[in-house]
Amino acid sequence: MKSTLLNKLAQLTERLEEMDRLLAVETVVNDMDNYRKLTREHAEISPVVNLYQTYAQTEADLAEAIEMLGDAEMKELAEIEIADSKQRLLDLENQLQAALLPRDANDERNIFLEIRAGTGGDESALFSADLLRMYLRYAERQRWKVEMISESMSELGGYKEAIVKIIGRGAYSRLKFESGGHRVQRVPATETQGRIHTSACTVAVMPEADEIAEVNLNPADLRIDTYRASGAGGQHINKTDSAVRITHLPTGIVVECQDDRSQHKNKAQALSVLAARIKDKQLRDIAAKEAATRKSLVGSGDRSERIRTYNFPQGRITDHRINLTLYKIDAIMDGDLDELLSALTGEYQAELLAAMGE
């Protein structure tokens, strides 16, 4: 094992011993915030240190087996033990490397998923609807809860824009690599000559901010406009100024929400989306700085980056970031995303491991 990893494991072992001493003091519960912080850190570190102790014990077992080679009667048994110990050490080292990977603090958060039609007119809006259904079917498989935040329909029933909130443990962890440009190649329903068209949509996956205060929304930086909602909803929705538009003046980010009849609820939803967009911008700024020092295998996080192509005539989906092609477009469009998402996560972890080695 690399010395950098061994040093890190030694530091974690010392830290765990220190926390054991701190948690053993009766007065530790007097400061509940500090107590919760300690117990959370203890729970994160304990499995890693236990794994490291198993690794150290396996190393000791290997050393004993090597000493046994000098005994003619024990030689055969020692050779078997040596082979087993070496394999266990390899497996444990891989587990330890994975356990030491830097954790994304946003991984367990709920997300806001935004899908916008791009080039391709009505066909792009129809594909936006297909993508939204794909993600909603995946959320259903994960038993996550979904709330529609905002939607703008096209004349043919697609989406010019749709924003949904997905509530579930690990939602950001699984879907965070979906941000970017999604391209579709197929014969549109509106095409009379049977020609294949290419259209595009943009997907943005943003972690929900814990609190609006987390991104410091200064009321002086907000321009809030109310207006009458348009579209379906009966007489009431068109007679009251229930729709809300919030502009964040420093960044120019604009959020509109008109799905609820209550102006208060629309304002609260719009503020939540605004907070998530500002947080997302901060995260992308950080990612851009990191990408400047090393190229990311799963992309820079730039919304304009084309990340995936859905080719319906050939029944294939290609993720351009990791050069992965799967010939199961029907299953994927029905929400069977696990193979694709796991491949992206695997590449990301491999990149992190390589960086740790450096």
Short mmCIF file of C-alpha atoms in Angstrom, two decimals, residues 114-129 131 152 154 158-162 180-184 186 197-204 303-304:
data_model
loop_
_atom_site.label_atom_id
_atom_site.label_comp_id
_atom_site.label_asym_id
_atom_site.label_seq_id
_atom_site.Cartn_x
_atom_site.Cartn_y
_atom_site.Cartn_z
CA GLU A 114 -34.27 21.15 -14.47
CA ILE A 115 -34.79 20.12 -18.08
CA ARG A 116 -34.88 22.71 -20.88
CA ALA A 117 -35.54 22.26 -24.58
CA GLY A 118 -32.73 23.45 -26.82
CA THR A 119 -32.14 23.28 -30.55
CA GLY A 120 -34.79 21.36 -32.46
CA GLY A 121 -38.04 23.22 -31.76
CA ASP A 122 -41.06 21.01 -31.01
CA GLU A 123 -39.00 17.83 -31.24
CA SER A 124 -36.62 19.13 -28.57
CA ALA A 125 -39.58 19.89 -26.28
CA LEU A 126 -40.94 16.38 -26.85
CA PHE A 127 -37.55 14.90 -26.01
CA SER A 128 -37.50 17.02 -22.82
CA ALA A 129 -40.73 15.27 -21.84
CA LEU A 131 -36.10 12.73 -20.43
CA SER A 152 -43.85 25.30 -19.41
CA SER A 154 -45.13 23.21 -25.75
CA GLY A 158 -43.62 18.48 -24.66
CA TYR A 159 -41.78 20.70 -22.20
CA LYS A 160 -40.04 23.94 -23.04
CA GLU A 161 -38.87 23.82 -19.42
CA ALA A 162 -39.66 21.63 -16.42
CA GLY A 180 -25.11 18.80 -19.37
CA GLY A 181 -26.31 18.58 -22.95
CA HIS A 182 -28.38 15.56 -24.03
CA ARG A 183 -28.68 15.01 -27.80
CA VAL A 184 -31.32 12.88 -29.51
CA ARG A 186 -34.59 10.03 -34.27
CA HIS A 197 -33.42 14.79 -37.02
CA THR A 198 -30.97 15.80 -34.31
CA SER A 199 -32.24 17.82 -31.34
CA ALA A 200 -30.86 18.73 -27.95
CA CYS A 201 -31.94 19.42 -24.37
CA THR A 202 -30.10 20.69 -21.33
CA VAL A 203 -30.30 19.00 -17.92
CA ALA A 204 -29.24 20.62 -14.66
CA ARG A 303 -24.07 23.01 -18.98
CA SER A 304 -23.08 23.53 -22.62
#
